[in-house]
Short mmCIF file of C-alpha atoms in Angstrom, two decimals:
data_model
loop_
_atom_site.label_atom_id
_atom_site.label_comp_id
_atom_site.label_asym_id
_atom_site.label_seq_id
_atom_site.Cartn_x
_atom_site.Cartn_y
_atom_site.Cartn_z
CA UNK A 1 143.74 25.20 32.20
CA UNK A 2 139.83 25.66 33.16
CA UNK A 3 139.06 26.74 36.55
CA UNK A 4 136.06 27.64 38.48
CA UNK A 5 134.63 28.44 41.49
CA UNK A 6 133.00 26.21 43.76
CA UNK A 7 131.57 25.70 46.76
CA UNK A 8 132.72 23.28 49.23
CA UNK A 9 130.51 21.43 52.57
CA UNK A 10 131.03 24.31 55.23
CA UNK A 11 129.97 27.05 52.73
CA UNK A 12 133.21 27.99 51.62
CA UNK A 13 134.54 28.67 48.55
CA UNK A 14 137.74 27.04 46.61
CA UNK A 15 138.51 27.27 42.96
CA UNK A 16 138.60 23.57 41.12
CA UNK A 17 140.92 22.90 38.34
CA UNK A 18 138.82 20.85 35.60
CA UNK A 19 141.80 19.09 33.85
CA UNK A 20 143.43 17.51 37.26
CA UNK A 21 140.33 16.98 39.05
CA UNK A 22 142.48 19.10 41.53
CA UNK A 23 140.72 21.80 43.84
CA UNK A 24 142.79 24.12 46.11
CA UNK A 25 141.16 23.17 49.36
CA UNK A 26 139.24 19.89 50.29
CA UNK A 27 136.06 19.86 48.67
CA UNK A 28 135.14 18.98 52.52
CA UNK A 29 135.37 22.02 53.43
CA UNK A 30 137.77 25.12 52.41
CA UNK A 31 137.65 26.92 55.95
CA UNK A 32 137.62 23.61 58.09
CA UNK A 33 140.29 21.97 56.37
CA UNK A 34 142.25 25.40 56.93
CA UNK A 35 141.71 25.29 60.97
CA UNK A 36 142.26 21.96 61.73
CA UNK A 37 145.88 21.23 59.68
CA UNK A 38 146.85 24.79 59.35
CA UNK A 39 145.79 26.02 62.71
CA UNK A 40 145.23 23.41 65.13
CA UNK A 41 147.68 21.13 64.50
CA UNK A 42 150.05 23.54 63.79
CA UNK A 43 149.87 27.66 64.92
CA UNK A 44 148.46 26.77 68.04
CA UNK A 45 151.48 25.07 69.32
CA UNK A 46 153.27 28.28 69.60
CA UNK A 47 152.70 30.54 71.70
CA UNK A 48 155.92 32.27 71.90
CA UNK A 49 156.69 35.85 70.24
CA UNK A 50 157.09 36.17 67.50
CA UNK A 51 156.44 33.20 65.30
CA UNK A 52 157.74 32.80 61.53
CA UNK A 53 155.33 31.37 58.96
CA UNK A 54 156.33 29.95 55.88
CA UNK A 55 153.16 28.90 53.56
CA UNK A 56 154.07 26.22 50.53
CA UNK A 57 150.98 27.66 48.22
CA UNK A 58 149.59 30.88 48.61
CA UNK A 59 146.66 30.79 46.87
CA UNK A 60 143.63 31.94 48.17
CA UNK A 61 145.20 33.50 50.94
CA UNK A 62 142.93 31.47 53.23
CA UNK A 63 145.55 29.69 55.01
CA UNK A 64 146.85 33.40 55.60
CA UNK A 65 143.74 35.39 56.43
CA UNK A 66 142.94 32.74 59.05
CA UNK A 67 146.49 33.27 60.56
CA UNK A 68 146.03 36.91 60.42
CA UNK A 69 142.44 36.17 62.55
CA UNK A 70 144.60 33.70 65.27
CA UNK A 71 147.16 36.12 65.87
CA UNK A 72 144.63 38.76 66.61
CA UNK A 73 142.57 37.26 68.82
CA UNK A 74 145.79 35.58 70.58
CA UNK A 75 147.34 38.42 70.35
CA UNK A 76 150.46 37.10 68.64
CA UNK A 77 153.39 38.51 66.64
CA UNK A 78 153.65 36.72 63.44
CA UNK A 79 156.02 37.29 60.06
CA UNK A 80 154.48 35.11 57.31
CA UNK A 81 155.70 34.57 54.14
CA UNK A 82 153.53 33.01 51.48
CA UNK A 83 155.41 31.05 48.53
CA UNK A 84 153.24 31.20 45.23
CA UNK A 85 154.13 31.07 41.52
CA UNK A 86 150.59 31.01 39.79
CA UNK A 87 148.71 33.83 41.69
CA UNK A 88 145.33 33.60 41.66
CA UNK A 89 143.96 36.23 39.75
CA UNK A 90 142.07 39.07 40.91
CA UNK A 91 138.22 38.04 39.72
CA UNK A 92 138.76 35.28 41.60
CA UNK A 93 139.87 36.78 44.79
CA UNK A 94 136.30 38.60 44.67
CA UNK A 95 134.72 35.59 44.13
CA UNK A 96 136.26 34.04 47.89
CA UNK A 97 133.37 34.11 50.32
CA UNK A 98 135.88 33.48 53.25
CA UNK A 99 135.37 37.04 54.96
CA UNK A 100 131.64 36.33 55.46
CA UNK A 101 131.82 32.25 56.27
CA UNK A 102 134.23 33.70 58.84
CA UNK A 103 132.60 36.51 60.24
CA UNK A 104 134.98 38.81 59.47
CA UNK A 105 134.00 41.92 58.17
CA UNK A 106 135.90 43.93 60.43
CA UNK A 107 138.89 42.95 58.64
CA UNK A 108 137.47 42.40 55.04
CA UNK A 109 139.78 45.07 53.64
CA UNK A 110 142.81 43.27 55.32
CA UNK A 111 141.99 40.19 52.68
CA UNK A 112 141.80 42.27 50.07
CA UNK A 113 145.08 43.92 50.72
CA UNK A 114 146.97 40.48 51.05
CA UNK A 115 146.11 40.32 47.35
CA UNK A 116 146.43 43.98 46.28
CA UNK A 117 149.99 44.24 48.09
CA UNK A 118 152.97 43.91 45.71
CA UNK A 119 155.18 40.50 45.09
CA UNK A 120 158.44 40.59 46.97
CA UNK A 121 157.56 43.28 49.42
CA UNK A 122 157.26 43.74 53.30
CA UNK A 123 153.55 45.00 54.39
CA UNK A 124 152.75 45.28 57.99
CA UNK A 125 148.87 44.59 58.00
CA UNK A 126 148.36 45.83 61.96
CA UNK A 127 150.84 45.83 64.86
CA UNK A 128 150.66 41.82 64.85
CA UNK A 129 151.03 40.28 61.27
CA UNK A 130 153.61 41.54 58.89
CA UNK A 131 153.15 39.59 55.32
CA UNK A 132 155.32 39.58 52.73
CA UNK A 133 154.31 36.92 49.38
CA UNK A 134 156.59 35.57 47.41
CA UNK A 135 156.72 34.89 43.60
CA UNK A 136 158.70 32.03 43.67
CA UNK A 137 158.76 28.43 42.46
CA UNK A 138 159.02 25.79 45.51
CA UNK A 139 162.40 24.90 44.09
CA UNK A 140 164.36 28.14 44.31
CA UNK A 141 163.19 28.09 48.15
CA UNK A 142 166.76 28.66 49.74
CA UNK A 143 166.02 30.15 52.92
CA UNK A 144 168.06 28.63 56.51
CA UNK A 145 166.83 28.61 59.66
CA UNK A 146 163.95 31.11 59.63
CA UNK A 147 161.17 29.98 60.13
CA UNK A 148 159.27 27.94 63.13
CA UNK A 149 156.21 26.52 61.24
CA UNK A 150 155.95 25.39 57.67
CA UNK A 151 152.02 25.10 56.17
CA UNK A 152 152.82 22.54 53.40
CA UNK A 153 149.94 23.36 51.15
CA UNK A 154 151.40 22.02 47.73
CA UNK A 155 148.50 20.77 45.40
CA UNK A 156 148.39 16.82 45.77
CA UNK A 157 150.61 14.21 45.01
CA UNK A 158 148.91 13.16 42.24
CA UNK A 159 149.25 15.61 39.82
CA UNK A 160 152.39 17.37 41.00
CA UNK A 161 154.53 14.84 42.72
CA UNK A 162 157.45 16.54 42.09
CA UNK A 163 156.36 19.12 45.08
CA UNK A 164 156.39 16.46 47.79
CA UNK A 165 159.97 15.14 46.24
CA UNK A 166 163.32 14.78 48.85
CA UNK A 167 164.36 18.05 47.30
CA UNK A 168 161.73 19.81 48.23
CA UNK A 169 161.53 18.29 51.81
CA UNK A 170 165.42 19.05 52.46
CA UNK A 171 164.90 22.83 51.33
CA UNK A 172 161.67 22.54 54.43
CA UNK A 173 163.82 21.47 56.59
CA UNK A 174 166.46 24.03 55.71
CA UNK A 175 164.32 26.72 56.21
CA UNK A 176 163.02 25.85 59.67
CA UNK A 177 164.73 26.59 63.05
CA UNK A 178 165.79 23.91 65.23
CA UNK A 179 162.40 22.27 67.04
CA UNK A 180 160.58 23.88 63.80
CA UNK A 181 157.15 22.07 62.87
CA UNK A 182 155.93 21.56 59.31
CA UNK A 183 152.11 20.36 58.90
CA UNK A 184 150.30 19.15 55.51
CA UNK A 185 147.05 17.48 54.35
CA UNK A 186 149.29 14.63 52.74
CA UNK A 187 149.12 11.41 54.32
CA UNK A 188 150.90 9.17 51.77
CA UNK A 189 153.30 6.73 52.72
CA UNK A 190 155.75 8.19 49.98
CA UNK A 191 155.50 11.43 51.43
CA UNK A 192 156.45 10.36 54.60
CA UNK A 193 159.25 8.56 53.29
CA UNK A 194 160.58 11.57 51.88
CA UNK A 195 160.42 13.91 55.00
CA UNK A 196 162.16 10.92 57.22
CA UNK A 197 164.83 10.94 54.25
CA UNK A 198 165.64 14.80 54.84
CA UNK A 199 165.85 14.00 59.02
CA UNK A 200 162.01 14.74 59.98
CA UNK A 201 160.62 13.15 62.84
CA UNK A 202 156.99 12.22 60.74
CA UNK A 203 153.43 11.67 62.84
CA UNK A 204 150.52 10.69 61.97
CA UNK A 205 147.23 12.74 62.91
CA UNK A 206 143.55 12.55 62.99
CA UNK A 207 142.83 13.96 59.18
CA UNK A 208 140.10 17.15 58.62
CA UNK A 209 136.44 16.42 57.99
CA UNK A 210 136.50 13.70 54.63
CA UNK A 211 140.28 13.06 55.05
CA UNK A 212 141.65 10.16 57.40
CA UNK A 213 144.91 11.21 58.30
CA UNK A 214 147.38 13.96 58.20
CA UNK A 215 151.03 14.53 58.73
CA UNK A 216 153.07 16.65 61.40
CA UNK A 217 157.08 16.71 60.70
CA UNK A 218 159.14 18.21 63.48
CA UNK A 219 163.14 19.11 62.56
CA UNK A 220 165.33 18.27 65.61
CA UNK A 221 167.85 19.85 67.41
#
């Protein structure tokens, strides 16, 4: 499948898959979307230390890097697990401009290390942030009550509906601790129904720039 690097409307880059006409992030702004969906409506809910985060779709590493920066700012300990079945290439990593766009030049080495570190190996990036990248299909996730927060950032329903199935959300529900939260950019009715079927309480929130709505789902006690 042909891939190209494009610039989104906030100046940050993403990867575009031409055959699907699908991007790793919103064309309206990759950084804006990540901050709105996963930080503002996810990570910011948690003030306790430490917090465990599962990312569904590690992709370009943008969500992980922004979470690292937020952890430093808040002095919050984060255990971060990113799941990805098809890692991006080293050349694609070099073409992502997140370090510059986020004004995070002091942490450029961290972004690089996030991608260079071995898969399925726990790496301490600093005193606050531990990263594990798992090369794994989402259908293979079998964690039980490990995570406080899930960033659900799979490719869209229109191109990979199987990643938004009841089976996948049942795995997400099981992976969360009681009162755990899942956030996603998605807002389709069929996605909401799958979430509710497995036990999530789902709320609709204002979406990031270019998108009206998004979902946040919570696991009960």
